[in-house]
PDB file of C-alpha atoms and ligand atoms in Angstrom:
ATOM      1  CA  MET A   1       0.000   0.000   0.000  1.00  0.00           C
ATOM      2  CA  GLN A   2       1.086   3.550  -0.499  1.00  0.00           C
ATOM      3  CA  ILE A   3       2.203   5.556   2.509  1.00  0.00           C
ATOM      4  CA  GLU A   4       2.938   9.262   2.300  1.00  0.00           C
ATOM      5  CA  ALA A   5       6.621  10.199   2.463  1.00  0.00           C
ATOM      6  CA  SER A   6       5.572  13.024   4.797  1.00  0.00           C
ATOM      7  CA  LEU A   7       4.340  10.487   7.364  1.00  0.00           C
ATOM      8  CA  PHE A   8       7.715   8.717   7.372  1.00  0.00           C
ATOM      9  CA  ARG A   9       9.386  12.103   7.841  1.00  0.00           C
ATOM     10  CA  GLU A  10       7.064  12.879  10.748  1.00  0.00           C
ATOM     11  CA  ILE A  11       8.005   9.568  12.415  1.00  0.00           C
ATOM     12  CA  GLN A  12      11.720  10.179  11.813  1.00  0.00           C
ATOM     13  CA  ASP A  13      11.414  13.648  13.347  1.00  0.00           C
ATOM     14  CA  TYR A  14       9.592  12.248  16.373  1.00  0.00           C
ATOM     15  CA  ALA A  15      12.296   9.567  16.719  1.00  0.00           C
ATOM     16  CA  GLU A  16      15.093  12.089  16.560  1.00  0.00           C
ATOM     17  CA  ILE A  17      13.548  14.484  19.071  1.00  0.00           C
ATOM     18  CA  ASN A  18      12.613  11.712  21.494  1.00  0.00           C
ATOM     19  CA  HIS A  19      15.699   9.527  20.997  1.00  0.00           C
ATOM     20  CA  VAL A  20      13.837   6.511  19.662  1.00  0.00           C
ATOM     21  CA  PRO A  21      16.359   4.219  17.909  1.00  0.00           C
ATOM     22  CA  ILE A  22      14.639   3.516  14.587  1.00  0.00           C
ATOM     23  CA  ILE A  23      16.482   1.605  11.872  1.00  0.00           C
ATOM     24  CA  SER A  24      19.071   3.460   9.777  1.00  0.00           C
ATOM     25  CA  PHE A  25      18.240   4.737   6.304  1.00  0.00           C
ATOM     26  CA  GLU A  26      20.421   2.038   4.674  1.00  0.00           C
ATOM     27  CA  GLY A  27      18.984  -0.642   6.946  1.00  0.00           C
ATOM     28  CA  ALA A  28      15.467   0.397   5.970  1.00  0.00           C
ATOM     29  CA  SER A  29      16.406   0.188   2.266  1.00  0.00           C
ATOM     30  CA  LEU A  30      17.608  -3.348   2.893  1.00  0.00           C
ATOM     31  CA  LEU A  31      14.321  -4.259   4.605  1.00  0.00           C
ATOM     32  CA  VAL A  32      12.395  -2.849   1.677  1.00  0.00           C
ATOM     33  CA  GLN A  33      14.501  -4.831  -0.827  1.00  0.00           C
ATOM     34  CA  ILE A  34      13.953  -8.087   1.054  1.00  0.00           C
ATOM     35  CA  VAL A  35      10.222  -7.565   1.518  1.00  0.00           C
ATOM     36  CA  SER A  36       9.783  -6.605  -2.132  1.00  0.00           C
ATOM     37  CA  SER A  37      11.637  -9.661  -3.398  1.00  0.00           C
ATOM     38  CA  SER A  38      10.520 -12.318  -0.907  1.00  0.00           C
ATOM     39  CA  LYS A  39       6.837 -11.234  -0.744  1.00  0.00           C
ATOM     40  CA  PRO A  40       6.159 -12.513   2.805  1.00  0.00           C
ATOM     41  CA  LEU A  41       2.511 -13.052   3.726  1.00  0.00           C
ATOM     42  CA  SER A  42       3.146 -13.186   7.454  1.00  0.00           C
ATOM     43  CA  ILE A  43       5.694 -10.951   9.149  1.00  0.00           C
ATOM     44  CA  LEU A  44       6.741 -11.006  12.790  1.00  0.00           C
ATOM     45  CA  GLU A  45       8.469  -7.923  14.147  1.00  0.00           C
ATOM     46  CA  ILE A  46      10.144  -8.037  17.557  1.00  0.00           C
ATOM     47  CA  GLY A  47      10.529  -4.410  18.722  1.00  0.00           C
ATOM     48  CA  THR A  48       7.939  -2.057  17.180  1.00  0.00           C
ATOM     49  CA  ALA A  49       9.129   1.159  18.821  1.00  0.00           C
ATOM     50  CA  ILE A  50       6.945   3.815  17.156  1.00  0.00           C
ATOM     51  CA  GLY A  51       6.080   1.867  14.026  1.00  0.00           C
ATOM     52  CA  TYR A  52       8.687   3.165  11.564  1.00  0.00           C
ATOM     53  CA  SER A  53      10.002  -0.226  10.388  1.00  0.00           C
ATOM     54  CA  THR A  54       6.476  -1.648  10.762  1.00  0.00           C
ATOM     55  CA  LEU A  55       5.192   0.843   8.197  1.00  0.00           C
ATOM     56  CA  LYS A  56       8.167   0.142   5.897  1.00  0.00           C
ATOM     57  CA  PHE A  57       7.092  -3.525   5.892  1.00  0.00           C
ATOM     58  CA  ILE A  58       3.443  -2.633   5.362  1.00  0.00           C
ATOM     59  CA  GLU A  59       4.271  -0.303   2.489  1.00  0.00           C
ATOM     60  CA  HIS A  60       6.070  -3.004   0.498  1.00  0.00           C
ATOM     61  CA  MET A  61       4.499  -6.331   1.537  1.00  0.00           C
ATOM     62  CA  PRO A  62       1.812  -8.021  -0.596  1.00  0.00           C
ATOM     63  CA  SER A  63      -1.659  -6.489  -0.133  1.00  0.00           C
ATOM     64  CA  ASP A  64      -2.989  -9.627   1.614  1.00  0.00           C
ATOM     65  CA  ALA A  65      -0.052  -9.889   4.024  1.00  0.00           C
ATOM     66  CA  ASN A  66      -0.109  -9.029   7.709  1.00  0.00           C
ATOM     67  CA  VAL A  67       2.281  -8.109  10.512  1.00  0.00           C
ATOM     68  CA  VAL A  68       2.418  -9.085  14.162  1.00  0.00           C
ATOM     69  CA  SER A  69       4.649  -6.707  16.115  1.00  0.00           C
ATOM     70  CA  ILE A  70       5.727  -6.841  19.760  1.00  0.00           C
ATOM     71  CA  GLU A  71       6.700  -3.844  21.908  1.00  0.00           C
ATOM     72  CA  LEU A  72       7.459  -3.666  25.622  1.00  0.00           C
ATOM     73  CA  ASP A  73       6.967   0.065  26.183  1.00  0.00           C
ATOM     74  CA  ASN A  74       3.280   0.987  26.472  1.00  0.00           C
ATOM     75  CA  GLU A  75       3.786   4.614  25.515  1.00  0.00           C
ATOM     76  CA  ARG A  76       5.553   3.543  22.315  1.00  0.00           C
ATOM     77  CA  VAL A  77       2.771   1.069  21.575  1.00  0.00           C
ATOM     78  CA  GLU A  78       0.250   3.938  21.672  1.00  0.00           C
ATOM     79  CA  ILE A  79       2.392   6.174  19.462  1.00  0.00           C
ATOM     80  CA  ALA A  80       2.982   3.349  16.971  1.00  0.00           C
ATOM     81  CA  LYS A  81      -0.763   2.704  16.829  1.00  0.00           C
ATOM     82  CA  ALA A  82      -1.438   6.383  16.160  1.00  0.00           C
ATOM     83  CA  PHE A  83       1.100   6.543  13.289  1.00  0.00           C
ATOM     84  CA  ILE A  84      -0.238   3.294  11.839  1.00  0.00           C
ATOM     85  CA  ALA A  85      -3.803   4.653  12.031  1.00  0.00           C
ATOM     86  CA  LYS A  86      -2.620   7.806  10.285  1.00  0.00           C
ATOM     87  CA  ALA A  87      -1.340   5.616   7.447  1.00  0.00           C
ATOM     88  CA  GLY A  88      -4.721   3.863   7.348  1.00  0.00           C
ATOM     89  CA  ALA A  89      -3.018   0.542   8.020  1.00  0.00           C
ATOM     90  CA  GLU A  90      -4.687  -0.566  11.279  1.00  0.00           C
ATOM     91  CA  ASN A  91      -6.150  -3.652   9.625  1.00  0.00           C
ATOM     92  CA  LYS A  92      -2.706  -4.898   8.518  1.00  0.00           C
ATOM     93  CA  VAL A  93      -0.983  -5.146  11.857  1.00  0.00           C
ATOM     94  CA  GLN A  94      -1.528  -6.532  15.314  1.00  0.00           C
ATOM     95  CA  ILE A  95       0.611  -4.887  17.956  1.00  0.00           C
ATOM     96  CA  ILE A  96       1.153  -6.930  21.091  1.00  0.00           C
ATOM     97  CA  ALA A  97       2.261  -5.010  24.174  1.00  0.00           C
ATOM     98  CA  GLY A  98       4.636  -6.909  26.420  1.00  0.00           C
ATOM     99  CA  ASP A  99       7.956  -8.700  26.779  1.00  0.00           C
ATOM    100  CA  ALA A 100       8.887 -10.516  23.581  1.00  0.00           C
ATOM    101  CA  GLY A 101      10.618 -13.262  25.575  1.00  0.00           C
ATOM    102  CA  SER A 102       7.316 -14.342  27.107  1.00  0.00           C
ATOM    103  CA  ILE A 103       5.061 -13.528  24.126  1.00  0.00           C
ATOM    104  CA  LEU A 104       7.035 -15.427  21.451  1.00  0.00           C
ATOM    105  CA  PRO A 105       6.281 -18.906  22.895  1.00  0.00           C
ATOM    106  CA  GLN A 106       2.551 -18.099  22.611  1.00  0.00           C
ATOM    107  CA  LEU A 107       2.667 -17.326  18.893  1.00  0.00           C
ATOM    108  CA  THR A 108       1.907 -20.080  16.438  1.00  0.00           C
ATOM    109  CA  GLY A 109       3.224 -18.807  13.113  1.00  0.00           C
ATOM    110  CA  PRO A 110       4.279 -19.860  10.562  1.00  0.00           C
ATOM    111  CA  PHE A 111       6.174 -16.690   9.681  1.00  0.00           C
ATOM    112  CA  ASP A 112       7.693 -15.877   6.305  1.00  0.00           C
ATOM    113  CA  LEU A 113       9.789 -13.023   7.664  1.00  0.00           C
ATOM    114  CA  VAL A 114      10.945 -12.252  11.200  1.00  0.00           C
ATOM    115  CA  PHE A 115      12.585  -8.949  12.105  1.00  0.00           C
ATOM    116  CA  ILE A 116      14.521  -9.031  15.378  1.00  0.00           C
ATOM    117  CA  ASP A 117      15.073  -5.526  16.789  1.00  0.00           C
ATOM    118  CA  ALA A 118      14.185  -5.528  20.520  1.00  0.00           C
ATOM    119  CA  ALA A 119      16.519  -6.184  23.494  1.00  0.00           C
ATOM    120  CA  LYS A 120      20.010  -6.560  21.983  1.00  0.00           C
ATOM    121  CA  GLY A 121      21.129  -9.134  24.577  1.00  0.00           C
ATOM    122  CA  GLN A 122      18.166 -11.391  23.815  1.00  0.00           C
ATOM    123  CA  TYR A 123      18.523 -11.992  20.070  1.00  0.00           C
ATOM    124  CA  LEU A 124      19.604 -15.619  20.404  1.00  0.00           C
ATOM    125  CA  ASP A 125      16.767 -16.329  22.829  1.00  0.00           C
ATOM    126  CA  TYR A 126      14.289 -14.753  20.382  1.00  0.00           C
ATOM    127  CA  PHE A 127      15.775 -16.704  17.492  1.00  0.00           C
ATOM    128  CA  LYS A 128      15.479 -20.040  19.293  1.00  0.00           C
ATOM    129  CA  LYS A 129      11.874 -19.220  20.177  1.00  0.00           C
ATOM    130  CA  ILE A 130      10.861 -18.564  16.548  1.00  0.00           C
ATOM    131  CA  GLU A 131      13.111 -21.121  14.833  1.00  0.00           C
ATOM    132  CA  ASP A 132      10.413 -23.792  14.681  1.00  0.00           C
ATOM    133  CA  LYS A 133       7.765 -21.261  13.592  1.00  0.00           C
ATOM    134  CA  LEU A 134       9.380 -20.384  10.293  1.00  0.00           C
ATOM    135  CA  SER A 135       7.905 -21.344   6.957  1.00  0.00           C
ATOM    136  CA  GLN A 136      10.046 -22.878   4.217  1.00  0.00           C
ATOM    137  CA  HIS A 137      12.032 -20.184   2.367  1.00  0.00           C
ATOM    138  CA  SER A 138      11.579 -17.665   5.150  1.00  0.00           C
ATOM    139  CA  VAL A 139      14.058 -15.035   6.272  1.00  0.00           C
ATOM    140  CA  VAL A 140      15.172 -13.730   9.652  1.00  0.00           C
ATOM    141  CA  ILE A 141      16.579 -10.205   9.781  1.00  0.00           C
ATOM    142  CA  ALA A 142      18.367  -8.815  12.837  1.00  0.00           C
ATOM    143  CA  ASP A 143      19.201  -5.125  13.275  1.00  0.00           C
ATOM    144  CA  ASN A 144      22.063  -3.588  15.314  1.00  0.00           C
ATOM    145  CA  VAL A 145      24.155  -6.770  15.248  1.00  0.00           C
ATOM    146  CA  LEU A 146      27.412  -4.801  15.001  1.00  0.00           C
ATOM    147  CA  PHE A 147      26.384  -2.608  17.944  1.00  0.00           C
ATOM    148  CA  ARG A 148      28.283   0.636  17.368  1.00  0.00           C
ATOM    149  CA  GLY A 149      31.224  -1.247  15.925  1.00  0.00           C
ATOM    150  CA  TYR A 150      32.039  -3.096  19.165  1.00  0.00           C
ATOM    151  CA  VAL A 151      30.969  -6.529  17.923  1.00  0.00           C
ATOM    152  CA  GLU A 152      33.734  -6.731  15.306  1.00  0.00           C
ATOM    153  CA  SER A 153      36.293  -4.689  17.229  1.00  0.00           C
ATOM    154  CA  ASN A 154      39.264  -6.175  19.087  1.00  0.00           C
ATOM    155  CA  GLU A 155      39.043  -3.461  21.689  1.00  0.00           C
ATOM    156  CA  ALA A 156      37.077  -4.153  24.852  1.00  0.00           C
ATOM    157  CA  PRO A 157      33.678  -2.444  24.861  1.00  0.00           C
ATOM    158  CA  PRO A 158      32.672  -0.151  27.752  1.00  0.00           C
ATOM    159  CA  ARG A 159      31.599  -2.211  30.765  1.00  0.00           C
ATOM    160  CA  ARG A 160      27.917  -1.459  30.333  1.00  0.00           C
ATOM    161  CA  TYR A 161      27.934  -2.954  26.822  1.00  0.00           C
ATOM    162  CA  LYS A 162      30.038  -6.010  27.602  1.00  0.00           C
ATOM    163  CA  THR A 163      27.169  -8.480  27.893  1.00  0.00           C
ATOM    164  CA  ILE A 164      25.302  -7.134  24.862  1.00  0.00           C
ATOM    165  CA  VAL A 165      28.421  -7.359  22.688  1.00  0.00           C
ATOM    166  CA  LYS A 166      29.193 -10.888  23.878  1.00  0.00           C
ATOM    167  CA  ARG A 167      25.620 -11.989  23.217  1.00  0.00           C
ATOM    168  CA  LEU A 168      25.455 -10.399  19.792  1.00  0.00           C
ATOM    169  CA  ARG A 169      28.655 -12.291  18.898  1.00  0.00           C
ATOM    170  CA  GLU A 170      26.954 -15.475  20.080  1.00  0.00           C
ATOM    171  CA  TYR A 171      23.920 -14.663  17.939  1.00  0.00           C
ATOM    172  CA  LEU A 172      26.071 -14.120  14.839  1.00  0.00           C
ATOM    173  CA  SER A 173      28.030 -17.348  15.421  1.00  0.00           C
ATOM    174  CA  TYR A 174      24.843 -19.312  15.926  1.00  0.00           C
ATOM    175  CA  VAL A 175      23.127 -18.154  12.742  1.00  0.00           C
ATOM    176  CA  THR A 176      26.350 -18.348  10.724  1.00  0.00           C
ATOM    177  CA  ASP A 177      27.131 -21.913  11.813  1.00  0.00           C
ATOM    178  CA  HIS A 178      23.520 -23.138  11.648  1.00  0.00           C
ATOM    179  CA  PRO A 179      23.192 -25.742   8.864  1.00  0.00           C
ATOM    180  CA  SER A 180      19.627 -24.659   7.997  1.00  0.00           C
ATOM    181  CA  PHE A 181      20.433 -20.975   7.483  1.00  0.00           C
ATOM    182  CA  ASN A 182      22.452 -18.968   5.037  1.00  0.00           C
ATOM    183  CA  THR A 183      23.506 -15.748   6.740  1.00  0.00           C
ATOM    184  CA  HIS A 184      24.790 -12.515   5.240  1.00  0.00           C
ATOM    185  CA  LEU A 185      26.107  -9.711   7.423  1.00  0.00           C
ATOM    186  CA  HIS A 186      25.527  -6.248   5.995  1.00  0.00           C
ATOM    187  CA  ARG A 187      27.810  -3.595   7.408  1.00  0.00           C
ATOM    188  CA  VAL A 188      25.333  -0.762   6.956  1.00  0.00           C
ATOM    189  CA  GLY A 189      23.805   1.367   9.672  1.00  0.00           C
ATOM    190  CA  ASP A 190      24.377  -0.464  12.963  1.00  0.00           C
ATOM    191  CA  GLY A 191      24.792  -3.805  11.173  1.00  0.00           C
ATOM    192  CA  VAL A 192      22.024  -5.953   9.722  1.00  0.00           C
ATOM    193  CA  ALA A 193      22.213  -9.773   9.619  1.00  0.00           C
ATOM    194  CA  ILE A 194      20.016 -11.554   7.114  1.00  0.00           C
ATOM    195  CA  SER A 195      19.530 -15.283   7.597  1.00  0.00           C
ATOM    196  CA  TYR A 196      17.796 -17.183   4.836  1.00  0.00           C
ATOM    197  CA  TYR A 197      16.133 -20.360   6.008  1.00  0.00           C
ATOM    198  CA  ARG A 198      16.938 -23.237   3.677  1.00  0.00           C
ATOM    199  CA  GLY A 199      14.320 -25.527   5.182  1.00  0.00           C
ATOM    200  CA  LYS A 200      14.812 -28.596   7.314  1.00  0.00           C
ATOM    201  CA  LYS A 201      17.789 -30.679   6.252  1.00  0.00           C
ATOM    202  CA  SER A 202      15.680 -33.743   5.585  1.00  0.00           C
ATOM    203  CA  GLU A 203      13.158 -31.891   3.410  1.00  0.00           C
TER     204      GLU A 203
HETATM  205  N1  SAH B   1      12.005  -1.669  14.865  1.00  0.00           N
HETATM  206  C1  SAH B   1      11.956  -0.260  15.209  1.00  0.00           C
HETATM  207  C2  SAH B   1      12.939   0.111  16.303  1.00  0.00           C
HETATM  208  C3  SAH B   1      12.876  -0.746  17.522  1.00  0.00           C
HETATM  209  S1  SAH B   1      13.872  -0.060  18.837  1.00  0.00           S
HETATM  210  C4  SAH B   1      12.303   0.544  13.960  1.00  0.00           C
HETATM  211  O1  SAH B   1      13.352   0.275  13.365  1.00  0.00           O
HETATM  212  O2  SAH B   1      11.533   1.445  13.603  1.00  0.00           O
HETATM  213  C5  SAH B   1      13.814  -1.387  19.968  1.00  0.00           C
HETATM  214  C6  SAH B   1      12.481  -1.491  20.705  1.00  0.00           C
HETATM  215  O3  SAH B   1      12.471  -2.733  21.390  1.00  0.00           O
HETATM  216  C7  SAH B   1      12.293  -0.400  21.759  1.00  0.00           C
HETATM  217  O4  SAH B   1      11.139   0.353  21.469  1.00  0.00           O
HETATM  218  C8  SAH B   1      12.152  -1.159  23.065  1.00  0.00           C
HETATM  219  O5  SAH B   1      11.170  -0.622  23.933  1.00  0.00           O
HETATM  220  C9  SAH B   1      11.734  -2.535  22.577  1.00  0.00           C
HETATM  221  N2  SAH B   1      12.063  -3.619  23.513  1.00  0.00           N
HETATM  222  C10 SAH B   1      13.134  -3.705  24.337  1.00  0.00           C
HETATM  223  N3  SAH B   1      13.102  -4.834  25.046  1.00  0.00           N
HETATM  224  C11 SAH B   1      11.969  -5.487  24.655  1.00  0.00           C
HETATM  225  C12 SAH B   1      11.360  -6.705  25.047  1.00  0.00           C
HETATM  226  N4  SAH B   1      11.922  -7.488  25.987  1.00  0.00           N
HETATM  227  N5  SAH B   1      10.207  -7.066  24.455  1.00  0.00           N
HETATM  228  C13 SAH B   1       9.634  -6.286  23.524  1.00  0.00           C
HETATM  229  N6  SAH B   1      10.166  -5.110  23.103  1.00  0.00           N
HETATM  230  C14 SAH B   1      11.307  -4.708  23.687  1.00  0.00           C
HETATM  231 MG1   MG B   2      17.340  -1.336  15.432  1.00  0.00          MG
END
């Protein structure tokens, strides 16, 4: 569906003023490319924030597709809903308020595309919780996997980021070494990992 460029600008302005970490411009272009080429009918987004990436998906997904998006922060949930309503896209997305770690096990799927962009230390936990809910030929995208450059740096990160950086490295190793996934790391924005699911080995 078509969404006004002015609405995206309004969301970007809100994000900048209120320090909401929406995906980078290059990262968003990558999302758009993947959605346009893979034509997912069911999308799961982990980390809605204020609905910027959600609306990027909605803009480019097939007209009969839908999105489920999870967000912990209630205020952000309300703002996302308002922006989505402004786009006239309320019927395309279900926003679930709460902790993704406890909501994911309740979802049934199958999902054609999963976008991981919530708590940076929890990516591997999220991945393991959605792994068996993926359809054949699906794709898992993770944002911020290079975390300000620390993930690929030899220098020790500041103390407060130590655990996040360690866990993001574990996430990248897991998806890279996983026999059922083909992972590409894009060094744009804060780092975007794209893992293509090849289907179960036996199938
Ligand atoms: N995908 C958005 C940006 C998401 S920012 C975009 O690119 O436009 C990350 C979001 O994850 C934040 O809004 C934060 O509140 C949310 N978050 C953090 N921990 C979470 C959790 N445990 N469960 C669900 N959402 C969480
Ligand atoms: Mg992000």
